[in-house]
Amino acid sequence: MPQKRRIVVKVGTSTITHSTSLLNLQRLDALARAMTDLRNAGNELILVSSGAIAVGVGAMGLEKRPDELRFKQAAAAVGQCRLMHIYDKLFGEYGQQVSQILLSRPDVEEPERRHNLISTFEALIEWGVLPVVNENDSVSPEEIEQTHTRMFGDNDTLSAIVARLVRADLLVLLTDIDGLYDSDPRSNKSAKLISEVSEITDELLRASGGAGSARGTGGMLTKLSAAGIALEAGFDMVIARGDRPELLYDIADGKPVGTLFRRG
């Protein structure tokens, strides 16, 4: 493994929040510590974080995720503010400066905006600043609603797009499951973990199941979409458990963790 690599880490809503929709501070602290330590070792890190709507729901004391679009966007506005405050505080405890980048469809589709976005990423990385990326949910309804125009898929696909834009060496999806299984382990106790994948087949897509946790909107299907981008672009991707952020050390060292997507 190269000593210095560019690594994009994506955390899902279920990884950074409790079932109450309030932030899981112990897990976030472990994430901040591991990512800062990996950067201190010479790696370049980018964090893609879901959770704005869920955190907004918790902050406002709402009983459930709103159904109406305007309230979802309002919850995202509240939650994103709180999320960045916590990231700034926890990463700052370890001496790591953070920044915020909120993205929507035109930012990655329009050539001039895409060029400016890449330049911003490169400048932040050159300064040693950790970019924290999320969808711009408060102004981009297509990123919240389940429609045919939805581009990013609960940040799984977004993280792969970011990894491709910055020419990352590795994408890590930290989620609420160990990795990719040959069937849904929640309903099949005999399901087996697939340790390495070199091609996204129809069989894998059929076994991917539906949506993820109640607090998020992603599932294994969106992670396979991200893996498809990774395999096509030529960088590795790992799916691993998010409740143990310290696994990032083993993943960075090339040890077998979760499911590795790599061209054969």
CSV table of N, CA and C in Angstrom, one decimal, residues 26-27 29-35 38 174 241-253 257:
chain,number,residue,atom,x,y,z
A,26,GLN,N,-20.2,9.7,20.9
A,26,GLN,CA,-19.0,8.8,21.1
A,26,GLN,C,-18.5,8.3,19.8
A,27,ARG,N,-19.4,8.0,18.9
A,27,ARG,CA,-19.0,7.5,17.6
A,27,ARG,C,-18.4,8.6,16.8
A,29,ASP,N,-16.8,11.2,17.9
A,29,ASP,CA,-15.5,11.5,18.4
A,29,ASP,C,-14.5,10.5,17.9
A,30,ALA,N,-14.9,9.2,17.9
A,30,ALA,CA,-14.0,8.2,17.4
A,30,ALA,C,-13.7,8.4,15.9
A,31,LEU,N,-14.6,8.8,15.2
A,31,LEU,CA,-14.5,9.1,13.7
A,31,LEU,C,-13.5,10.2,13.6
A,32,ALA,N,-13.7,11.3,14.3
A,32,ALA,CA,-12.8,12.5,14.2
A,32,ALA,C,-11.4,12.1,14.6
A,33,ARG,N,-11.2,11.3,15.6
A,33,ARG,CA,-9.9,10.9,16.0
A,33,ARG,C,-9.2,10.1,15.0
A,34,ALA,N,-9.9,9.1,14.4
A,34,ALA,CA,-9.3,8.2,13.4
A,34,ALA,C,-8.9,8.9,12.2
A,35,MET,N,-9.8,9.8,11.7
A,35,MET,CA,-9.6,10.5,10.4
A,35,MET,C,-8.4,11.5,10.6
A,38,LEU,N,-5.2,9.5,10.6
A,38,LEU,CA,-4.8,9.1,9.3
A,38,LEU,C,-4.2,10.2,8.5
A,174,LEU,N,-19.0,3.9,5.5
A,174,LEU,CA,-19.3,3.4,6.8
A,174,LEU,C,-20.8,3.3,7.0
A,241,ARG,N,-18.5,-1.6,8.8
A,241,ARG,CA,-19.4,-1.1,9.9
A,241,ARG,C,-19.0,0.3,10.4
A,242,GLY,N,-20.0,1.1,10.5
A,242,GLY,CA,-19.8,2.5,11.0
A,242,GLY,C,-19.7,2.6,12.5
A,243,ASP,N,-20.2,1.6,13.2
A,243,ASP,CA,-20.2,1.7,14.7
A,243,ASP,C,-18.8,1.5,15.2
A,244,ARG,N,-17.8,1.2,14.4
A,244,ARG,CA,-16.4,1.0,14.8
A,244,ARG,C,-15.5,1.8,13.9
A,245,PRO,N,-15.5,3.2,14.0
A,245,PRO,CA,-14.7,4.0,13.1
A,245,PRO,C,-13.2,3.7,13.2
A,246,GLU,N,-12.7,3.0,14.2
A,246,GLU,CA,-11.3,2.6,14.3
A,246,GLU,C,-11.0,1.6,13.2
A,247,LEU,N,-12.0,1.0,12.6
A,247,LEU,CA,-11.7,0.1,11.4
A,247,LEU,C,-11.0,0.8,10.3
A,248,LEU,N,-11.1,2.2,10.3
A,248,LEU,CA,-10.4,2.9,9.2
A,248,LEU,C,-8.9,2.7,9.2
A,249,TYR,N,-8.3,2.4,10.4
A,249,TYR,CA,-6.9,2.1,10.4
A,249,TYR,C,-6.6,0.9,9.6
A,250,ASP,N,-7.4,-0.2,9.9
A,250,ASP,CA,-7.1,-1.5,9.2
A,250,ASP,C,-7.4,-1.3,7.7
A,251,ILE,N,-8.5,-0.6,7.4
A,251,ILE,CA,-8.8,-0.4,5.9
A,251,ILE,C,-7.7,0.4,5.2
A,252,ALA,N,-7.1,1.4,5.9
A,252,ALA,CA,-6.0,2.2,5.3
A,252,ALA,C,-4.8,1.3,5.1
A,253,ASP,N,-4.6,0.3,6.0
A,253,ASP,CA,-3.4,-0.6,6.0
A,253,ASP,C,-3.6,-1.7,5.0
A,257,VAL,N,-11.3,-6.0,5.7
A,257,VAL,CA,-12.4,-5.5,6.5
A,257,VAL,C,-13.7,-5.3,5.6
